[in-house]
Backbone atoms as SQL, in Angstrom:
CREATE TABLE atoms (id INTEGER PRIMARY KEY, chain TEXT, resi INTEGER, resn TEXT, atom TEXT, x REAL, y REAL, z REAL);
INSERT INTO atoms VALUES
  (1, 'A', 1, 'MET', 'N', 144.383, -2.802, -71.683),
  (2, 'A', 1, 'MET', 'CA', 144.503, -3.171, -70.408),
  (3, 'A', 1, 'MET', 'C', 143.086, -3.013, -70.198),
  (4, 'A', 2, 'SER', 'N', 142.242, -3.426, -69.168),
  (5, 'A', 2, 'SER', 'CA', 140.925, -3.657, -68.580),
  (6, 'A', 2, 'SER', 'C', 140.925, -2.363, -67.157),
  (7, 'A', 3, 'GLY', 'N', 140.172, -1.567, -66.826),
  (8, 'A', 3, 'GLY', 'CA', 140.410, -1.078, -65.943),
  (9, 'A', 3, 'GLY', 'C', 140.278, -1.540, -63.901),
  (10, 'A', 4, 'PRO', 'N', 140.161, -1.139, -63.146),
  (11, 'A', 4, 'PRO', 'CA', 139.747, -1.670, -62.148),
  (12, 'A', 4, 'PRO', 'C', 138.345, -2.435, -62.021),
  (13, 'A', 5, 'ARG', 'N', 138.756, -3.728, -61.462),
  (14, 'A', 5, 'ARG', 'CA', 137.106, -4.796, -61.216),
  (15, 'A', 5, 'ARG', 'C', 136.157, -4.132, -60.151),
  (16, 'A', 6, 'GLU', 'N', 135.299, -4.022, -60.417),
  (17, 'A', 6, 'GLU', 'CA', 134.289, -3.733, -59.343),
  (18, 'A', 6, 'GLU', 'C', 134.108, -5.085, -58.543),
  (19, 'A', 7, 'GLU', 'N', 133.937, -5.715, -57.607),
  (20, 'A', 7, 'GLU', 'CA', 133.884, -6.502, -56.646),
  (21, 'A', 7, 'GLU', 'C', 132.056, -6.372, -56.525),
  (22, 'A', 8, 'ALA', 'N', 131.085, -7.205, -56.065),
  (23, 'A', 8, 'ALA', 'CA', 129.689, -7.781, -55.213),
  (24, 'A', 8, 'ALA', 'C', 130.011, -7.192, -54.137),
  (25, 'A', 9, 'PRO', 'N', 129.494, -6.642, -53.570),
  (26, 'A', 9, 'PRO', 'CA', 129.372, -6.513, -51.992),
  (27, 'A', 9, 'PRO', 'C', 129.323, -8.240, -51.279),
  (28, 'A', 10, 'GLY', 'N', 130.124, -8.052, -50.484),
  (29, 'A', 10, 'GLY', 'CA', 130.102, -9.801, -49.840),
  (30, 'A', 10, 'GLY', 'C', 129.250, -9.668, -48.710),
  (31, 'A', 11, 'PRO', 'N', 128.920, -10.668, -48.022),
  (32, 'A', 11, 'PRO', 'CA', 127.792, -11.095, -47.238),
  (33, 'A', 11, 'PRO', 'C', 127.955, -10.489, -45.915),
  (34, 'A', 12, 'SER', 'N', 129.177, -9.445, -45.668),
  (35, 'A', 12, 'SER', 'CA', 128.990, -8.679, -44.400),
  (36, 'A', 12, 'SER', 'C', 128.779, -7.775, -44.256),
  (37, 'A', 13, 'GLU', 'N', 128.816, -6.897, -45.949),
  (38, 'A', 13, 'GLU', 'CA', 128.717, -5.797, -46.471),
  (39, 'A', 13, 'GLU', 'C', 126.785, -5.290, -45.998),
  (40, 'A', 14, 'SER', 'N', 126.400, -4.077, -45.755),
  (41, 'A', 14, 'SER', 'CA', 124.982, -3.470, -45.432),
  (42, 'A', 14, 'SER', 'C', 124.810, -3.661, -47.094),
  (43, 'A', 15, 'PRO', 'N', 123.138, -3.850, -47.649),
  (44, 'A', 15, 'PRO', 'CA', 122.739, -3.638, -48.586),
  (45, 'A', 15, 'PRO', 'C', 122.690, -2.518, -48.668),
  (46, 'A', 16, 'PRO', 'N', 122.420, -2.026, -50.257),
  (47, 'A', 16, 'PRO', 'CA', 122.316, -0.450, -50.618),
  (48, 'A', 16, 'PRO', 'C', 121.064, 0.017, -50.064),
  (49, 'A', 17, 'PRO', 'N', 120.920, 1.566, -49.996),
  (50, 'A', 17, 'PRO', 'CA', 119.690, 1.938, -49.240),
  (51, 'A', 17, 'PRO', 'C', 118.484, 1.426, -50.521),
  (52, 'A', 18, 'GLY', 'N', 117.360, 1.139, -49.845),
  (53, 'A', 18, 'GLY', 'CA', 116.164, 0.788, -50.839),
  (54, 'A', 18, 'GLY', 'C', 116.051, -0.534, -50.490),
  (55, 'A', 19, 'GLN', 'N', 117.020, -1.386, -49.867),
  (56, 'A', 19, 'GLN', 'CA', 117.213, -3.227, -49.292),
  (57, 'A', 19, 'GLN', 'C', 117.769, -3.244, -48.370),
  (58, 'A', 20, 'SER', 'N', 116.818, -2.915, -47.735),
  (59, 'A', 20, 'SER', 'CA', 117.343, -2.747, -46.423),
  (60, 'A', 20, 'SER', 'C', 116.772, -4.542, -45.912),
  (61, 'A', 21, 'GLY', 'N', 115.877, -5.324, -46.357),
  (62, 'A', 21, 'GLY', 'CA', 115.435, -7.090, -45.741),
  (63, 'A', 21, 'GLY', 'C', 114.134, -6.845, -45.913),
  (64, 'A', 22, 'PRO', 'N', 113.197, -7.542, -45.506),
  (65, 'A', 22, 'PRO', 'CA', 112.360, -8.494, -45.437),
  (66, 'A', 22, 'PRO', 'C', 111.420, -6.641, -44.944),
  (67, 'A', 23, 'PRO', 'N', 109.982, -6.703, -45.435),
  (68, 'A', 23, 'PRO', 'CA', 109.590, -5.785, -44.338),
  (69, 'A', 23, 'PRO', 'C', 109.226, -5.678, -43.216),
  (70, 'A', 24, 'ALA', 'N', 108.957, -5.207, -42.597),
  (71, 'A', 24, 'ALA', 'CA', 108.820, -4.600, -41.012),
  (72, 'A', 24, 'ALA', 'C', 107.443, -6.050, -40.431),
  (73, 'A', 25, 'TRP', 'N', 106.269, -5.972, -41.271),
  (74, 'A', 25, 'TRP', 'CA', 105.683, -6.424, -40.486),
  (75, 'A', 25, 'TRP', 'C', 106.296, -8.047, -40.473),
  (76, 'A', 26, 'VAL', 'N', 107.195, -8.880, -41.285),
  (77, 'A', 26, 'VAL', 'CA', 107.593, -9.969, -41.540),
  (78, 'A', 26, 'VAL', 'C', 108.519, -9.728, -40.153),
  (79, 'A', 27, 'ALA', 'N', 109.462, -9.148, -40.176),
  (80, 'A', 27, 'ALA', 'CA', 110.607, -8.689, -38.983),
  (81, 'A', 27, 'ALA', 'C', 109.376, -9.004, -37.479),
  (82, 'A', 28, 'PHE', 'N', 108.980, -8.005, -37.611),
  (83, 'A', 28, 'PHE', 'CA', 107.617, -8.284, -36.327),
  (84, 'A', 28, 'PHE', 'C', 107.377, -9.498, -36.073),
  (85, 'A', 29, 'THR', 'N', 106.983, -10.112, -36.661),
  (86, 'A', 29, 'THR', 'CA', 106.061, -11.023, -36.934),
  (87, 'A', 29, 'THR', 'C', 106.743, -12.537, -36.570),
  (88, 'A', 30, 'PHE', 'N', 108.094, -12.096, -37.235),
  (89, 'A', 30, 'PHE', 'CA', 109.057, -13.486, -36.892),
  (90, 'A', 30, 'PHE', 'C', 108.802, -13.649, -35.767),
  (91, 'A', 31, 'MET', 'N', 109.506, -11.877, -35.121),
  (92, 'A', 31, 'MET', 'CA', 109.798, -11.676, -33.619),
  (93, 'A', 31, 'MET', 'C', 109.209, -11.939, -32.923),
  (94, 'A', 32, 'GLY', 'N', 107.993, -11.990, -32.808),
  (95, 'A', 32, 'GLY', 'CA', 106.926, -12.630, -31.908),
  (96, 'A', 32, 'GLY', 'C', 106.393, -14.038, -32.291),
  (97, 'A', 33, 'SER', 'N', 106.784, -14.437, -33.044),
  (98, 'A', 33, 'SER', 'CA', 106.856, -16.013, -32.663),
  (99, 'A', 33, 'SER', 'C', 107.615, -16.549, -32.001),
  (100, 'A', 34, 'THR', 'N', 109.133, -16.070, -32.303),
  (101, 'A', 34, 'THR', 'CA', 110.611, -16.480, -31.543),
  (102, 'A', 34, 'THR', 'C', 110.067, -16.246, -30.043),
  (103, 'A', 35, 'ILE', 'N', 109.117, -15.126, -29.418),
  (104, 'A', 35, 'ILE', 'CA', 109.214, -14.802, -28.134),
  (105, 'A', 35, 'ILE', 'C', 108.343, -15.651, -27.553),
  (106, 'A', 36, 'ALA', 'N', 107.260, -15.676, -28.555),
  (107, 'A', 36, 'ALA', 'CA', 106.356, -16.843, -28.479),
  (108, 'A', 36, 'ALA', 'C', 106.328, -18.658, -28.129),
  (109, 'A', 37, 'THR', 'N', 107.629, -19.078, -29.292),
  (110, 'A', 37, 'THR', 'CA', 107.942, -19.906, -28.968),
  (111, 'A', 37, 'THR', 'C', 109.051, -20.726, -27.448),
  (112, 'A', 38, 'CYS', 'N', 109.456, -19.305, -27.278),
  (113, 'A', 38, 'CYS', 'CA', 110.910, -19.732, -26.686),
  (114, 'A', 38, 'CYS', 'C', 110.119, -19.720, -25.481),
  (115, 'A', 39, 'LEU', 'N', 109.116, -18.863, -25.004),
  (116, 'A', 39, 'LEU', 'CA', 107.790, -18.811, -24.043),
  (117, 'A', 39, 'LEU', 'C', 107.518, -20.578, -23.829),
  (118, 'A', 40, 'ALA', 'N', 107.125, -21.177, -24.774),
  (119, 'A', 40, 'ALA', 'CA', 105.900, -21.784, -24.904),
  (120, 'A', 40, 'ALA', 'C', 106.855, -23.295, -24.330),
  (121, 'A', 41, 'VAL', 'N', 108.069, -23.471, -25.035),
  (122, 'A', 41, 'VAL', 'CA', 109.326, -24.494, -24.784),
  (123, 'A', 41, 'VAL', 'C', 109.437, -24.010, -22.972),
  (124, 'A', 42, 'GLY', 'N', 109.707, -23.385, -22.987),
  (125, 'A', 42, 'GLY', 'CA', 110.132, -23.040, -21.538),
  (126, 'A', 42, 'GLY', 'C', 108.951, -23.739, -20.228),
  (127, 'A', 43, 'VAL', 'N', 108.278, -23.323, -20.920),
  (128, 'A', 43, 'VAL', 'CA', 106.396, -23.534, -20.338),
  (129, 'A', 43, 'VAL', 'C', 106.758, -24.913, -19.763),
  (130, 'A', 44, 'LEU', 'N', 106.754, -25.573, -21.129),
  (131, 'A', 44, 'LEU', 'CA', 106.342, -27.085, -21.517),
  (132, 'A', 44, 'LEU', 'C', 107.400, -27.874, -20.447),
  (133, 'A', 45, 'GLY', 'N', 108.890, -27.379, -21.163),
  (134, 'A', 45, 'GLY', 'CA', 109.295, -27.920, -20.479),
  (135, 'A', 45, 'GLY', 'C', 109.865, -28.361, -18.832),
  (136, 'A', 46, 'GLY', 'N', 109.475, -27.211, -18.374),
  (137, 'A', 46, 'GLY', 'CA', 109.136, -26.794, -16.408),
  (138, 'A', 46, 'GLY', 'C', 107.948, -27.913, -16.107),
  (139, 'A', 47, 'ILE', 'N', 106.698, -28.003, -17.335),
  (140, 'A', 47, 'ILE', 'CA', 105.603, -28.752, -16.554),
  (141, 'A', 47, 'ILE', 'C', 106.128, -30.172, -16.556),
  (142, 'A', 48, 'TRP', 'N', 106.587, -30.992, -17.785),
  (143, 'A', 48, 'TRP', 'CA', 107.108, -32.124, -18.079),
  (144, 'A', 48, 'TRP', 'C', 108.264, -32.513, -16.783),
  (145, 'A', 49, 'PHE', 'N', 109.202, -31.172, -16.471),
  (146, 'A', 49, 'PHE', 'CA', 109.877, -31.807, -15.449),
  (147, 'A', 49, 'PHE', 'C', 109.392, -31.588, -13.654),
  (148, 'A', 50, 'ASP', 'N', 108.523, -30.643, -13.353),
  (149, 'A', 50, 'ASP', 'CA', 107.637, -31.161, -12.364),
  (150, 'A', 50, 'ASP', 'C', 107.065, -32.476, -12.157),
  (151, 'A', 51, 'GLY', 'N', 106.358, -33.040, -13.949),
  (152, 'A', 51, 'GLY', 'CA', 105.396, -34.093, -13.609),
  (153, 'A', 51, 'GLY', 'C', 106.732, -35.786, -13.046),
  (154, 'A', 52, 'ARG', 'N', 107.913, -34.825, -13.737),
  (155, 'A', 52, 'ARG', 'CA', 108.869, -36.115, -13.429),
  (156, 'A', 52, 'ARG', 'C', 109.270, -36.680, -12.511),
  (157, 'A', 53, 'PHE', 'N', 110.009, -35.685, -12.284),
  (158, 'A', 53, 'PHE', 'CA', 110.432, -35.314, -10.232),
  (159, 'A', 53, 'PHE', 'C', 109.545, -34.781, -9.611),
  (160, 'A', 54, 'HIS', 'N', 108.683, -34.449, -9.337),
  (161, 'A', 54, 'HIS', 'CA', 107.735, -34.080, -8.741),
  (162, 'A', 54, 'HIS', 'C', 108.386, -33.035, -7.702),
  (163, 'A', 55, 'THR', 'N', 108.545, -31.693, -8.350),
  (164, 'A', 55, 'THR', 'CA', 109.086, -30.738, -8.072),
  (165, 'A', 55, 'THR', 'C', 108.273, -29.351, -8.124),
  (166, 'A', 56, 'SER', 'N', 106.794, -29.366, -8.363),
  (167, 'A', 56, 'SER', 'CA', 106.289, -28.167, -8.808),
  (168, 'A', 56, 'SER', 'C', 106.295, -27.183, -7.796),
  (169, 'A', 57, 'PRO', 'N', 106.436, -25.762, -7.600),
  (170, 'A', 57, 'PRO', 'CA', 106.115, -25.186, -8.982),
  (171, 'A', 57, 'PRO', 'C', 107.345, -24.786, -9.789),
  (172, 'A', 58, 'VAL', 'N', 108.703, -25.398, -9.048),
  (173, 'A', 58, 'VAL', 'CA', 109.658, -24.870, -9.319),
  (174, 'A', 58, 'VAL', 'C', 110.434, -25.546, -10.031),
  (175, 'A', 59, 'GLY', 'N', 110.014, -26.483, -11.307),
  (176, 'A', 59, 'GLY', 'CA', 110.055, -26.489, -13.016),
  (177, 'A', 59, 'GLY', 'C', 109.403, -25.678, -13.790),
  (178, 'A', 60, 'LEU', 'N', 108.416, -25.616, -12.947),
  (179, 'A', 60, 'LEU', 'CA', 107.606, -24.300, -13.825),
  (180, 'A', 60, 'LEU', 'C', 108.356, -22.650, -14.268),
  (181, 'A', 61, 'LEU', 'N', 109.029, -22.762, -13.235),
  (182, 'A', 61, 'LEU', 'CA', 109.188, -21.206, -12.570),
  (183, 'A', 61, 'LEU', 'C', 110.911, -20.953, -13.504),
  (184, 'A', 62, 'VAL', 'N', 111.551, -22.041, -13.038),
  (185, 'A', 62, 'VAL', 'CA', 112.839, -22.204, -14.024),
  (186, 'A', 62, 'VAL', 'C', 112.646, -22.174, -14.911),
  (187, 'A', 63, 'GLY', 'N', 111.842, -23.209, -16.046),
  (188, 'A', 63, 'GLY', 'CA', 111.462, -22.833, -17.773),
  (189, 'A', 63, 'GLY', 'C', 111.073, -21.527, -17.993),
  (190, 'A', 64, 'VAL', 'N', 110.295, -20.877, -17.138),
  (191, 'A', 64, 'VAL', 'CA', 109.531, -19.385, -17.509),
  (192, 'A', 64, 'VAL', 'C', 110.464, -18.692, -17.624),
  (193, 'A', 65, 'GLY', 'N', 111.855, -19.283, -16.783),
  (194, 'A', 65, 'GLY', 'CA', 113.431, -18.505, -16.763),
  (195, 'A', 65, 'GLY', 'C', 113.806, -18.039, -17.403),
  (196, 'A', 66, 'LEU', 'N', 114.365, -19.409, -18.265),
  (197, 'A', 66, 'LEU', 'CA', 114.992, -19.771, -18.960),
  (198, 'A', 66, 'LEU', 'C', 114.462, -19.384, -20.529),
  (199, 'A', 67, 'GLY', 'N', 113.250, -19.563, -20.842),
  (200, 'A', 67, 'GLY', 'CA', 112.455, -19.017, -21.792),
  (201, 'A', 67, 'GLY', 'C', 112.591, -17.764, -22.177),
  (202, 'A', 68, 'THR', 'N', 112.291, -17.080, -20.892),
  (203, 'A', 68, 'THR', 'CA', 112.328, -15.696, -20.840),
  (204, 'A', 68, 'THR', 'C', 113.551, -15.249, -21.635),
  (205, 'A', 69, 'VAL', 'N', 114.564, -15.485, -20.586),
  (206, 'A', 69, 'VAL', 'CA', 116.094, -15.429, -21.344),
  (207, 'A', 69, 'VAL', 'C', 116.265, -15.471, -22.704),
  (208, 'A', 70, 'ALA', 'N', 115.945, -16.681, -22.914),
  (209, 'A', 70, 'ALA', 'CA', 115.600, -16.911, -24.814),
  (210, 'A', 70, 'ALA', 'C', 115.489, -16.316, -25.742),
  (211, 'A', 71, 'ALA', 'N', 113.994, -15.493, -24.840),
  (212, 'A', 71, 'ALA', 'CA', 113.556, -14.419, -26.043),
  (213, 'A', 71, 'ALA', 'C', 114.012, -13.153, -26.053),
  (214, 'A', 72, 'VAL', 'N', 114.482, -12.758, -24.896),
  (215, 'A', 72, 'VAL', 'CA', 115.448, -11.448, -24.798),
  (216, 'A', 72, 'VAL', 'C', 116.830, -12.136, -25.912),
  (217, 'A', 73, 'VAL', 'N', 117.630, -12.784, -25.842),
  (218, 'A', 73, 'VAL', 'CA', 118.901, -12.698, -26.719),
  (219, 'A', 73, 'VAL', 'C', 118.195, -12.960, -27.696),
  (220, 'A', 74, 'SER', 'N', 117.567, -14.084, -28.307),
  (221, 'A', 74, 'SER', 'CA', 116.911, -14.308, -30.005),
  (222, 'A', 74, 'SER', 'C', 115.796, -12.579, -30.364),
  (223, 'A', 75, 'VAL', 'N', 115.681, -11.729, -29.779),
  (224, 'A', 75, 'VAL', 'CA', 115.196, -10.975, -29.614),
  (225, 'A', 75, 'VAL', 'C', 116.537, -9.486, -29.938),
  (226, 'A', 76, 'ILE', 'N', 117.152, -9.447, -29.142),
  (227, 'A', 76, 'ILE', 'CA', 118.399, -8.513, -29.326),
  (228, 'A', 76, 'ILE', 'C', 118.832, -9.111, -30.664),
  (229, 'A', 77, 'GLN', 'N', 119.471, -10.317, -30.997),
  (230, 'A', 77, 'GLN', 'CA', 120.228, -10.836, -31.892),
  (231, 'A', 77, 'GLN', 'C', 119.313, -10.535, -33.250),
  (232, 'A', 78, 'GLN', 'N', 117.437, -10.408, -33.241),
  (233, 'A', 78, 'GLN', 'CA', 117.584, -10.022, -34.179),
  (234, 'A', 78, 'GLN', 'C', 117.156, -8.315, -34.592),
  (235, 'A', 79, 'VAL', 'N', 117.093, -7.804, -33.631),
  (236, 'A', 79, 'VAL', 'CA', 117.203, -6.595, -33.941),
  (237, 'A', 79, 'VAL', 'C', 118.386, -5.980, -34.127),
  (238, 'A', 80, 'ARG', 'N', 119.656, -6.441, -33.735),
  (239, 'A', 80, 'ARG', 'CA', 120.777, -5.591, -34.375),
  (240, 'A', 80, 'ARG', 'C', 121.159, -6.161, -35.471),
  (241, 'A', 81, 'ARG', 'N', 120.351, -6.591, -36.525),
  (242, 'A', 81, 'ARG', 'CA', 120.432, -6.626, -38.012),
  (243, 'A', 81, 'ARG', 'C', 119.563, -5.562, -38.409),
  (244, 'A', 82, 'PHE', 'N', 119.042, -4.807, -37.962),
  (245, 'A', 82, 'PHE', 'CA', 118.474, -3.007, -38.312),
  (246, 'A', 82, 'PHE', 'C', 119.156, -2.480, -37.581),
  (247, 'A', 83, 'LEU', 'N', 120.215, -1.981, -36.643),
  (248, 'A', 83, 'LEU', 'CA', 120.893, -1.213, -36.336),
  (249, 'A', 83, 'LEU', 'C', 122.380, -1.041, -36.804);
């Protein structure tokens, strides 16, 4: 008869100490590029909207606002992985 089997940790369980994920510089680089991408998409979308519908500067302001919200939500999701 064999003893109790030890199962490998599932994907929802935290990794063992010393294996916490990517190095800090990788995480911060990814976070910074995510912020820049969200804001750039918001600004470019706002500029396009203003040019298409002649609503300057409303589209740009809404685009910047939406890009900022998207960036904050994304950063919060990324930071929660490390908490």
